PDB file of C-alpha atoms in Angstrom:
ATOM      1  CA  MET A   1       0.000   0.000   0.000  1.00 92.00           C
ATOM      2  CA  GLY A   2       1.193   3.513  -0.774  1.00 93.00           C
ATOM      3  CA  LEU A   3      -0.249   6.651   0.817  1.00 93.00           C
ATOM      4  CA  HIS A   4       0.199  10.246  -0.313  1.00 94.00           C
ATOM      5  CA  THR A   5      -1.679  13.424   0.580  1.00 93.00           C
ATOM      6  CA  GLY A   6      -2.553  16.147  -1.924  1.00 90.00           C
ATOM      7  CA  GLN A   7      -5.197  17.588  -4.219  1.00 87.00           C
ATOM      8  CA  SER A   8      -6.492  15.650  -7.211  1.00 83.00           C
ATOM      9  CA  ARG A   9      -8.926  16.300 -10.048  1.00 80.00           C
ATOM     10  CA  GLU A  10     -12.125  14.376 -10.734  1.00 80.00           C
ATOM     11  CA  ARG A  11     -13.359  13.475 -14.210  1.00 77.00           C
ATOM     12  CA  ASP A  12     -16.093  11.011 -15.187  1.00 79.00           C
ATOM     13  CA  GLY A  13     -16.153   9.447 -11.751  1.00 80.00           C
ATOM     14  CA  ASP A  14     -12.382   8.936 -11.636  1.00 82.00           C
ATOM     15  CA  TYR A  15      -9.492  10.841 -10.082  1.00 82.00           C
ATOM     16  CA  TYR A  16      -6.359  11.922 -11.900  1.00 75.00           C
ATOM     17  CA  GLY A  17      -3.446  14.351 -11.592  1.00 76.00           C
ATOM     18  CA  SER A  18       0.136  14.459 -10.365  1.00 76.00           C
ATOM     19  CA  GLU A  19      -0.784  13.680  -6.742  1.00 85.00           C
ATOM     20  CA  VAL A  20      -2.624  10.510  -7.766  1.00 86.00           C
ATOM     21  CA  ASN A  21       0.392   9.513  -9.842  1.00 82.00           C
ATOM     22  CA  ARG A  22       2.695  10.109  -6.875  1.00 85.00           C
ATOM     23  CA  ALA A  23       0.560   7.857  -4.653  1.00 90.00           C
ATOM     24  CA  ALA A  24       0.764   5.127  -7.307  1.00 88.00           C
ATOM     25  CA  ARG A  25       4.540   5.515  -7.496  1.00 85.00           C
ATOM     26  CA  VAL A  26       4.868   5.188  -3.719  1.00 91.00           C
ATOM     27  CA  MET A  27       2.725   2.045  -3.823  1.00 91.00           C
ATOM     28  CA  GLY A  28       4.904   0.677  -6.619  1.00 85.00           C
ATOM     29  CA  LEU A  29       7.918   0.622  -4.284  1.00 87.00           C
ATOM     30  CA  ALA A  30       6.264  -1.642  -1.728  1.00 88.00           C
ATOM     31  CA  TYR A  31       6.076  -5.395  -1.190  1.00 90.00           C
ATOM     32  CA  GLY A  32       3.034  -7.387  -0.083  1.00 90.00           C
ATOM     33  CA  GLY A  33       2.105  -6.485   3.482  1.00 91.00           C
ATOM     34  CA  GLN A  34       4.178  -3.292   3.443  1.00 93.00           C
ATOM     35  CA  VAL A  35       2.601   0.161   3.928  1.00 94.00           C
ATOM     36  CA  LEU A  36       4.621   3.135   2.661  1.00 94.00           C
ATOM     37  CA  VAL A  37       3.856   6.849   2.943  1.00 93.00           C
ATOM     38  CA  SER A  38       5.204   9.990   1.300  1.00 92.00           C
ATOM     39  CA  ALA A  39       6.736  12.923   3.156  1.00 91.00           C
ATOM     40  CA  ALA A  40       3.425  14.847   2.938  1.00 92.00           C
ATOM     41  CA  THR A  41       1.484  12.033   4.606  1.00 94.00           C
ATOM     42  CA  ALA A  42       4.250  11.404   7.143  1.00 93.00           C
ATOM     43  CA  ALA A  43       4.077  15.056   8.253  1.00 92.00           C
ATOM     44  CA  LEU A  44       0.362  14.685   8.983  1.00 91.00           C
ATOM     45  CA  LEU A  45       0.870  11.398  10.838  1.00 90.00           C
ATOM     46  CA  ARG A  46       3.438  12.986  13.126  1.00 88.00           C
ATOM     47  CA  THR A  47       0.918  15.592  14.307  1.00 88.00           C
ATOM     48  CA  ALA A  48      -1.625  12.985  15.455  1.00 85.00           C
ATOM     49  CA  PRO A  49      -0.249   9.438  15.152  1.00 84.00           C
ATOM     50  CA  PRO A  50      -2.747   6.584  15.540  1.00 88.00           C
ATOM     51  CA  PRO A  51      -2.220   4.283  18.552  1.00 91.00           C
ATOM     52  CA  GLN A  52       0.889   2.080  18.329  1.00 91.00           C
ATOM     53  CA  VAL A  53       1.826   3.530  14.920  1.00 91.00           C
ATOM     54  CA  SER A  54       5.295   4.885  14.217  1.00 91.00           C
ATOM     55  CA  LEU A  55       7.301   5.741  11.118  1.00 91.00           C
ATOM     56  CA  SER A  56      10.538   4.222   9.854  1.00 91.00           C
ATOM     57  CA  ASN A  57      12.557   6.523   7.578  1.00 91.00           C
ATOM     58  CA  LEU A  58      13.661   4.524   4.509  1.00 88.00           C
ATOM     59  CA  GLY A  59      15.592   7.404   2.937  1.00 84.00           C
ATOM     60  CA  GLU A  60      15.123   9.210  -0.373  1.00 82.00           C
ATOM     61  CA  HIS A  61      14.213   7.255  -3.487  1.00 82.00           C
ATOM     62  CA  ARG A  62      13.829   8.090  -7.164  1.00 77.00           C
ATOM     63  CA  LEU A  63      10.254   7.380  -8.224  1.00 78.00           C
ATOM     64  CA  LYS A  64       9.380   6.579 -11.821  1.00 71.00           C
ATOM     65  CA  GLY A  65       8.287   9.617 -13.796  1.00 65.00           C
ATOM     66  CA  LEU A  66       8.958  12.158 -11.029  1.00 65.00           C
ATOM     67  CA  ALA A  67      11.530  14.904 -11.145  1.00 60.00           C
ATOM     68  CA  VAL A  68      13.145  14.704  -7.703  1.00 68.00           C
ATOM     69  CA  ALA A  69      13.870  12.037  -5.111  1.00 74.00           C
ATOM     70  CA  GLU A  70      11.100  11.471  -2.569  1.00 82.00           C
ATOM     71  CA  PRO A  71      11.601  10.702   1.147  1.00 88.00           C
ATOM     72  CA  ILE A  72       9.764   7.439   1.876  1.00 92.00           C
ATOM     73  CA  TYR A  73       8.578   6.165   5.263  1.00 93.00           C
ATOM     74  CA  GLN A  74       7.257   2.792   6.354  1.00 94.00           C
ATOM     75  CA  ILE A  75       4.316   2.414   8.730  1.00 93.00           C
ATOM     76  CA  VAL A  76       5.382   0.398  11.784  1.00 92.00           C
ATOM     77  CA  HIS A  77       2.695  -1.353  13.844  1.00 92.00           C
ATOM     78  CA  PRO A  78       2.702  -4.542  15.977  1.00 92.00           C
ATOM     79  CA  ASP A  79       0.247  -6.219  13.584  1.00 91.00           C
ATOM     80  CA  LEU A  80       2.299  -5.465  10.442  1.00 90.00           C
ATOM     81  CA  PRO A  81       5.418  -7.253   9.167  1.00 89.00           C
ATOM     82  CA  ALA A  82       8.519  -5.181   9.818  1.00 85.00           C
ATOM     83  CA  GLU A  83      11.256  -6.692   7.626  1.00 88.00           C
ATOM     84  CA  PHE A  84      11.211  -6.313   3.842  1.00 89.00           C
ATOM     85  CA  PRO A  85      13.762  -6.364   0.998  1.00 86.00           C
ATOM     86  CA  PRO A  86      15.159  -3.034  -0.290  1.00 83.00           C
ATOM     87  CA  LEU A  87      12.547  -0.826  -1.932  1.00 83.00           C
ATOM     88  CA  LYS A  88      11.988  -1.286  -5.649  1.00 75.00           C
ATOM     89  CA  SER A  89      12.991   2.250  -6.630  1.00 75.00           C
ATOM     90  CA  LEU A  90      15.091   3.125  -9.658  1.00 75.00           C
ATOM     91  CA  SER A  91      18.246   3.070  -7.555  1.00 71.00           C
ATOM     92  CA  ALA A  92      17.763  -0.673  -7.023  1.00 69.00           C
ATOM     93  CA  TYR A  93      18.205  -1.471 -10.730  1.00 78.00           C
ATOM     94  CA  LYS A  94      21.043  -1.320 -13.237  1.00 84.00           C
ATOM     95  CA  HIS A  95      20.660   1.619 -15.632  1.00 88.00           C
ATOM     96  CA  ASN A  96      22.101   4.922 -16.798  1.00 91.00           C
ATOM     97  CA  LEU A  97      18.787   6.757 -17.142  1.00 89.00           C
ATOM     98  CA  PRO A  98      19.070  10.504 -16.477  1.00 86.00           C
ATOM     99  CA  VAL A  99      17.223  12.195 -13.634  1.00 77.00           C
ATOM    100  CA  GLN A 100      14.119  13.823 -15.111  1.00 72.00           C
ATOM    101  CA  LEU A 101      13.816  17.505 -14.237  1.00 64.00           C
ATOM    102  CA  SER A 102      10.051  17.553 -14.809  1.00 68.00           C
ATOM    103  CA  THR A 103       7.130  15.211 -14.247  1.00 68.00           C
ATOM    104  CA  PHE A 104       5.648  13.139 -17.055  1.00 67.00           C
ATOM    105  CA  VAL A 105       2.310  14.518 -18.288  1.00 67.00           C
ATOM    106  CA  GLY A 106      -0.312  12.806 -20.459  1.00 67.00           C
ATOM    107  CA  ARG A 107       0.499  10.107 -23.005  1.00 80.00           C
ATOM    108  CA  GLU A 108      -1.313   7.389 -21.031  1.00 83.00           C
ATOM    109  CA  LYS A 109      -2.504   5.692 -24.242  1.00 88.00           C
ATOM    110  CA  GLU A 110       0.916   5.816 -25.931  1.00 90.00           C
ATOM    111  CA  LEU A 111       2.651   4.702 -22.731  1.00 91.00           C
ATOM    112  CA  ALA A 112       0.467   1.611 -22.469  1.00 93.00           C
ATOM    113  CA  GLU A 113       0.826   0.830 -26.181  1.00 95.00           C
ATOM    114  CA  VAL A 114       4.622   1.102 -26.167  1.00 96.00           C
ATOM    115  CA  LYS A 115       4.880  -1.177 -23.130  1.00 95.00           C
ATOM    116  CA  HIS A 116       2.601  -3.712 -24.806  1.00 96.00           C
ATOM    117  CA  LEU A 117       4.525  -3.672 -28.089  1.00 97.00           C
ATOM    118  CA  LEU A 118       7.857  -3.949 -26.307  1.00 96.00           C
ATOM    119  CA  ARG A 119       6.722  -7.235 -24.804  1.00 95.00           C
ATOM    120  CA  GLU A 120       5.916  -8.555 -28.281  1.00 95.00           C
ATOM    121  CA  THR A 121       8.994  -7.470 -30.251  1.00 97.00           C
ATOM    122  CA  HIS A 122      12.781  -7.176 -29.949  1.00 97.00           C
ATOM    123  CA  LEU A 123      12.991  -3.876 -31.845  1.00 98.00           C
ATOM    124  CA  LEU A 124      10.477  -1.060 -31.429  1.00 98.00           C
ATOM    125  CA  THR A 125      10.993   2.301 -33.136  1.00 98.00           C
ATOM    126  CA  LEU A 126       9.044   5.395 -32.071  1.00 97.00           C
ATOM    127  CA  LEU A 127       8.522   7.676 -35.056  1.00 96.00           C
ATOM    128  CA  GLY A 128       7.658  11.354 -35.299  1.00 91.00           C
ATOM    129  CA  PRO A 129       9.022  14.813 -36.092  1.00 87.00           C
ATOM    130  CA  GLY A 130      11.197  16.690 -33.644  1.00 82.00           C
ATOM    131  CA  GLY A 131       9.420  18.119 -30.622  1.00 80.00           C
ATOM    132  CA  THR A 132       6.673  15.492 -30.306  1.00 83.00           C
ATOM    133  CA  GLY A 133       8.119  14.109 -27.073  1.00 87.00           C
ATOM    134  CA  LYS A 134       9.486  10.787 -28.355  1.00 92.00           C
ATOM    135  CA  THR A 135      12.538  10.866 -26.092  1.00 92.00           C
ATOM    136  CA  ARG A 136      10.531  11.731 -22.978  1.00 91.00           C
ATOM    137  CA  LEU A 137       8.081   8.942 -23.733  1.00 92.00           C
ATOM    138  CA  MET A 138      10.919   6.485 -24.301  1.00 95.00           C
ATOM    139  CA  LEU A 139      12.519   7.372 -20.954  1.00 93.00           C
ATOM    140  CA  GLU A 140       9.194   7.034 -19.143  1.00 90.00           C
ATOM    141  CA  VAL A 141       8.660   3.608 -20.687  1.00 93.00           C
ATOM    142  CA  ALA A 142      12.203   2.627 -19.719  1.00 94.00           C
ATOM    143  CA  GLU A 143      11.540   3.515 -16.088  1.00 88.00           C
ATOM    144  CA  GLU A 144       8.316   1.513 -16.157  1.00 88.00           C
ATOM    145  CA  VAL A 145       9.823  -1.673 -17.612  1.00 92.00           C
ATOM    146  CA  ILE A 146      13.212  -1.650 -15.900  1.00 90.00           C
ATOM    147  CA  PRO A 147      12.256  -4.519 -13.515  1.00 86.00           C
ATOM    148  CA  ASP A 148      11.741  -6.745 -16.584  1.00 91.00           C
ATOM    149  CA  PHE A 149      15.414  -6.618 -17.597  1.00 94.00           C
ATOM    150  CA  GLY A 150      17.774  -8.376 -15.237  1.00 89.00           C
ATOM    151  CA  HIS A 151      20.868  -6.776 -16.749  1.00 93.00           C
ATOM    152  CA  GLY A 152      19.469  -3.281 -16.936  1.00 93.00           C
ATOM    153  CA  VAL A 153      18.246  -0.552 -19.250  1.00 95.00           C
ATOM    154  CA  TRP A 154      20.871   1.563 -21.001  1.00 96.00           C
ATOM    155  CA  LEU A 155      20.468   4.839 -22.870  1.00 97.00           C
ATOM    156  CA  VAL A 156      22.650   5.616 -25.899  1.00 97.00           C
ATOM    157  CA  GLU A 157      22.322   9.276 -26.922  1.00 96.00           C
ATOM    158  CA  LEU A 158      23.242   9.579 -30.595  1.00 96.00           C
ATOM    159  CA  ALA A 159      22.472  13.240 -31.281  1.00 93.00           C
ATOM    160  CA  PRO A 160      26.109  14.332 -30.597  1.00 93.00           C
ATOM    161  CA  VAL A 161      27.566  11.587 -32.838  1.00 95.00           C
ATOM    162  CA  THR A 162      28.624  12.919 -36.237  1.00 91.00           C
ATOM    163  CA  ALA A 163      30.821  10.076 -37.521  1.00 94.00           C
ATOM    164  CA  PRO A 164      28.760   6.990 -38.485  1.00 94.00           C
ATOM    165  CA  SER A 165      31.654   4.661 -37.662  1.00 94.00           C
ATOM    166  CA  LEU A 166      31.435   5.698 -34.008  1.00 95.00           C
ATOM    167  CA  VAL A 167      27.970   4.206 -33.378  1.00 97.00           C
ATOM    168  CA  PRO A 168      29.294   0.893 -31.957  1.00 97.00           C
ATOM    169  CA  ASP A 169      31.754   2.807 -29.767  1.00 96.00           C
ATOM    170  CA  ARG A 170      28.933   4.997 -28.447  1.00 96.00           C
ATOM    171  CA  VAL A 171      26.925   1.906 -27.510  1.00 97.00           C
ATOM    172  CA  ALA A 172      29.980   0.350 -25.866  1.00 96.00           C
ATOM    173  CA  ALA A 173      30.612   3.516 -23.844  1.00 95.00           C
ATOM    174  CA  ALA A 174      27.043   3.484 -22.506  1.00 95.00           C
ATOM    175  CA  LEU A 175      27.457  -0.153 -21.444  1.00 95.00           C
ATOM    176  CA  GLY A 176      30.948   0.281 -20.035  1.00 93.00           C
ATOM    177  CA  VAL A 177      32.423  -2.187 -22.560  1.00 94.00           C
ATOM    178  CA  GLN A 178      36.134  -1.772 -23.271  1.00 93.00           C
ATOM    179  CA  GLU A 179      37.684  -2.050 -26.732  1.00 92.00           C
ATOM    180  CA  GLN A 180      39.705  -5.206 -27.381  1.00 92.00           C
ATOM    181  CA  PRO A 181      42.793  -4.848 -29.597  1.00 91.00           C
ATOM    182  CA  GLY A 182      42.423  -6.529 -32.969  1.00 91.00           C
ATOM    183  CA  ARG A 183      38.648  -7.085 -32.679  1.00 93.00           C
ATOM    184  CA  ALA A 184      35.739  -5.217 -34.201  1.00 95.00           C
ATOM    185  CA  MET A 185      33.702  -3.434 -31.561  1.00 96.00           C
ATOM    186  CA  LYS A 186      30.483  -5.073 -32.755  1.00 96.00           C
ATOM    187  CA  ASP A 187      31.960  -8.504 -31.984  1.00 97.00           C
ATOM    188  CA  THR A 188      33.082  -7.326 -28.553  1.00 96.00           C
ATOM    189  CA  LEU A 189      29.522  -6.134 -27.934  1.00 97.00           C
ATOM    190  CA  VAL A 190      28.144  -9.526 -28.980  1.00 97.00           C
ATOM    191  CA  ASP A 191      30.404 -11.272 -26.461  1.00 96.00           C
ATOM    192  CA  TYR A 192      29.172  -8.927 -23.735  1.00 96.00           C
ATOM    193  CA  LEU A 193      25.464  -9.060 -24.618  1.00 97.00           C
ATOM    194  CA  ARG A 194      25.034 -12.652 -25.801  1.00 96.00           C
ATOM    195  CA  ARG A 195      23.532 -14.005 -22.565  1.00 94.00           C
ATOM    196  CA  LYS A 196      22.199 -10.774 -21.072  1.00 95.00           C
ATOM    197  CA  GLU A 197      18.559  -9.769 -20.675  1.00 96.00           C
ATOM    198  CA  LEU A 198      18.947  -6.096 -21.475  1.00 96.00           C
ATOM    199  CA  LEU A 199      17.145  -3.148 -23.096  1.00 97.00           C
ATOM    200  CA  LEU A 200      19.114  -0.699 -25.241  1.00 98.00           C
ATOM    201  CA  LEU A 201      17.634   2.738 -25.906  1.00 98.00           C
ATOM    202  CA  LEU A 202      18.886   4.398 -29.094  1.00 98.00           C
ATOM    203  CA  ASP A 203      17.820   8.047 -29.061  1.00 97.00           C
ATOM    204  CA  ASN A 204      17.789  10.274 -32.170  1.00 95.00           C
ATOM    205  CA  VAL A 205      18.945   7.881 -34.892  1.00 96.00           C
ATOM    206  CA  GLU A 206      17.700   9.927 -37.855  1.00 94.00           C
ATOM    207  CA  HIS A 207      21.167  11.002 -39.036  1.00 95.00           C
ATOM    208  CA  LEU A 208      22.640   7.520 -38.501  1.00 96.00           C
ATOM    209  CA  VAL A 209      19.838   5.258 -39.724  1.00 96.00           C
ATOM    210  CA  ARG A 210      21.911   2.863 -41.835  1.00 96.00           C
ATOM    211  CA  GLU A 211      24.633   2.429 -39.212  1.00 96.00           C
ATOM    212  CA  CYS A 212      22.138   1.932 -36.373  1.00 97.00           C
ATOM    213  CA  ALA A 213      20.155  -0.533 -38.487  1.00 97.00           C
ATOM    214  CA  GLU A 214      23.249  -2.588 -39.296  1.00 97.00           C
ATOM    215  CA  LEU A 215      24.403  -2.705 -35.675  1.00 98.00           C
ATOM    216  CA  ALA A 216      20.939  -3.492 -34.285  1.00 98.00           C
ATOM    217  CA  GLU A 217      20.428  -6.291 -36.804  1.00 97.00           C
ATOM    218  CA  TYR A 218      23.848  -7.783 -36.044  1.00 98.00           C
ATOM    219  CA  LEU A 219      23.363  -7.681 -32.270  1.00 98.00           C
ATOM    220  CA  LEU A 220      19.808  -9.039 -32.386  1.00 97.00           C
ATOM    221  CA  THR A 221      20.959 -11.934 -34.580  1.00 97.00           C
ATOM    222  CA  HIS A 222      23.529 -13.019 -31.986  1.00 97.00           C
ATOM    223  CA  CYS A 223      21.897 -11.917 -28.689  1.00 97.00           C
ATOM    224  CA  PRO A 224      18.493 -13.596 -28.244  1.00 96.00           C
ATOM    225  CA  ARG A 225      17.546 -11.803 -24.989  1.00 96.00           C
ATOM    226  CA  LEU A 226      18.448  -8.297 -26.149  1.00 98.00           C
ATOM    227  CA  LYS A 227      15.794  -5.699 -26.998  1.00 98.00           C
ATOM    228  CA  PHE A 228      15.952  -2.234 -28.592  1.00 98.00           C
ATOM    229  CA  LEU A 229      13.727   0.812 -28.124  1.00 98.00           C
ATOM    230  CA  VAL A 230      14.577   3.476 -30.705  1.00 98.00           C
ATOM    231  CA  THR A 231      13.478   7.042 -31.455  1.00 97.00           C
ATOM    232  CA  GLY A 232      13.813   8.702 -34.850  1.00 95.00           C
ATOM    233  CA  ARG A 233      12.087  10.344 -37.747  1.00 94.00           C
ATOM    234  CA  GLU A 234      12.178   7.218 -39.905  1.00 94.00           C
ATOM    235  CA  ALA A 235      12.261   3.480 -39.361  1.00 96.00           C
ATOM    236  CA  LEU A 236      15.392   1.326 -39.448  1.00 97.00           C
ATOM    237  CA  PHE A 237      13.729  -1.015 -41.982  1.00 96.00           C
ATOM    238  CA  ILE A 238      15.221  -4.286 -40.764  1.00 96.00           C
ATOM    239  CA  ALA A 239      13.605  -7.667 -40.148  1.00 94.00           C
ATOM    240  CA  GLY A 240      11.526  -7.904 -36.996  1.00 94.00           C
ATOM    241  CA  GLU A 241      11.147  -4.161 -36.478  1.00 97.00           C
ATOM    242  CA  THR A 242       7.879  -2.779 -35.102  1.00 97.00           C
ATOM    243  CA  THR A 243       7.142   0.924 -35.552  1.00 97.00           C
ATOM    244  CA  LEU A 244       4.777   3.270 -33.746  1.00 96.00           C
ATOM    245  CA  GLN A 245       3.927   6.800 -34.856  1.00 94.00           C
ATOM    246  CA  ILE A 246       3.854   9.214 -31.901  1.00 91.00           C
ATOM    247  CA  PRO A 247       1.345  12.053 -32.354  1.00 85.00           C
ATOM    248  CA  SER A 248       1.554  15.503 -30.830  1.00 68.00           C
ATOM    249  CA  LEU A 249      -0.153  16.067 -27.476  1.00 63.00           C
ATOM    250  CA  SER A 250      -3.914  16.513 -27.714  1.00 59.00           C
ATOM    251  CA  LEU A 251      -5.243  20.097 -27.714  1.00 60.00           C
ATOM    252  CA  PRO A 252      -8.720  21.523 -26.989  1.00 63.00           C
ATOM    253  CA  ALA A 253     -11.004  21.722 -30.022  1.00 67.00           C
ATOM    254  CA  SER A 254     -10.807  25.266 -31.403  1.00 66.00           C
ATOM    255  CA  ASP A 255     -14.268  25.369 -32.985  1.00 61.00           C
ATOM    256  CA  GLU A 256     -16.352  24.483 -29.948  1.00 66.00           C
ATOM    257  CA  GLN A 257     -17.560  26.176 -26.782  1.00 73.00           C
ATOM    258  CA  LEU A 258     -15.712  24.156 -24.144  1.00 70.00           C
ATOM    259  CA  THR A 259     -16.083  24.122 -20.394  1.00 70.00           C
ATOM    260  CA  LEU A 260     -13.027  24.635 -18.192  1.00 63.00           C
ATOM    261  CA  LYS A 261     -13.185  20.956 -17.280  1.00 62.00           C
ATOM    262  CA  GLU A 262     -13.028  19.941 -20.950  1.00 59.00           C
ATOM    263  CA  ILE A 263     -10.107  22.282 -21.576  1.00 58.00           C
ATOM    264  CA  GLN A 264      -8.217  20.841 -18.597  1.00 57.00           C
ATOM    265  CA  ALA A 265      -8.662  17.341 -20.029  1.00 58.00           C
ATOM    266  CA  SER A 266      -6.361  18.243 -22.933  1.00 62.00           C
ATOM    267  CA  GLU A 267      -2.834  16.843 -22.633  1.00 58.00           C
ATOM    268  CA  GLY A 268      -1.334  20.018 -24.065  1.00 55.00           C
ATOM    269  CA  VAL A 269      -3.076  22.145 -21.431  1.00 54.00           C
ATOM    270  CA  GLN A 270      -2.059  19.732 -18.658  1.00 57.00           C
ATOM    271  CA  LEU A 271       1.568  20.014 -19.769  1.00 52.00           C
ATOM    272  CA  PHE A 272       1.394  23.819 -19.911  1.00 56.00           C
ATOM    273  CA  VAL A 273      -0.109  24.011 -16.411  1.00 58.00           C
ATOM    274  CA  ALA A 274       2.400  21.510 -14.979  1.00 56.00           C
ATOM    275  CA  ARG A 275       5.363  23.435 -16.395  1.00 54.00           C
ATOM    276  CA  ALA A 276       3.946  26.770 -15.257  1.00 60.00           C
ATOM    277  CA  GLN A 277       3.454  25.448 -11.725  1.00 56.00           C
ATOM    278  CA  GLY A 278       6.894  23.827 -11.714  1.00 55.00           C
TER     279      GLY A 278
END
């Protein structure tokens, strides 16, 4: 169970908003029988604690999709188990994902679809023009699925790469793989990845499509448990690739008289409000 205190919005008999998301993230850290609370809820509990209830400070943890680390507390009570494994926060997994400086807004449909497709394929490419939020969506998906990959989730940022021949070296650098004298880097990568259950994120491949396609095809041929999630403006066009077009965030209809509630339901408006408040 995860508890958080804050204001939420109601729409069609359901609640949504950043505070609801935070409560879900706190719950996602817990194990069966464990009750966790956020700092906001812990502050209220300290003012009037229920009988025999105390708080155990479990430290700060990075929660999926949230910008900053969150202090997490465990409810302690004689009738509750007290000992649990380490919390399932991002710090418990192998990855090189950057800390997000803003919360993730909207994209619930695309988020669910990408996660579904990633279970069904070894290579998924997110397509769309610049500025549609492909990278942010990819990173959110990566945080969501990181428990599924025993050897981690690793981001390879290709935007700064100008020489096509450096693509394998860029991947190796992200994984911490060292060059071996006299061997092609792609073969060194195969040796490292052959038995690993791992997700590689290739971000911004549009200027290196052929080189990324060749490397991905070579690695997937030799590494049966490897998966790729790619962002770009065009597909890699190799066997086994699945593509998904990412649309722009939804906006309010411009030719209708909308209520404030209908306007707030737009993903574009939600993003604007979240950034303005942040």
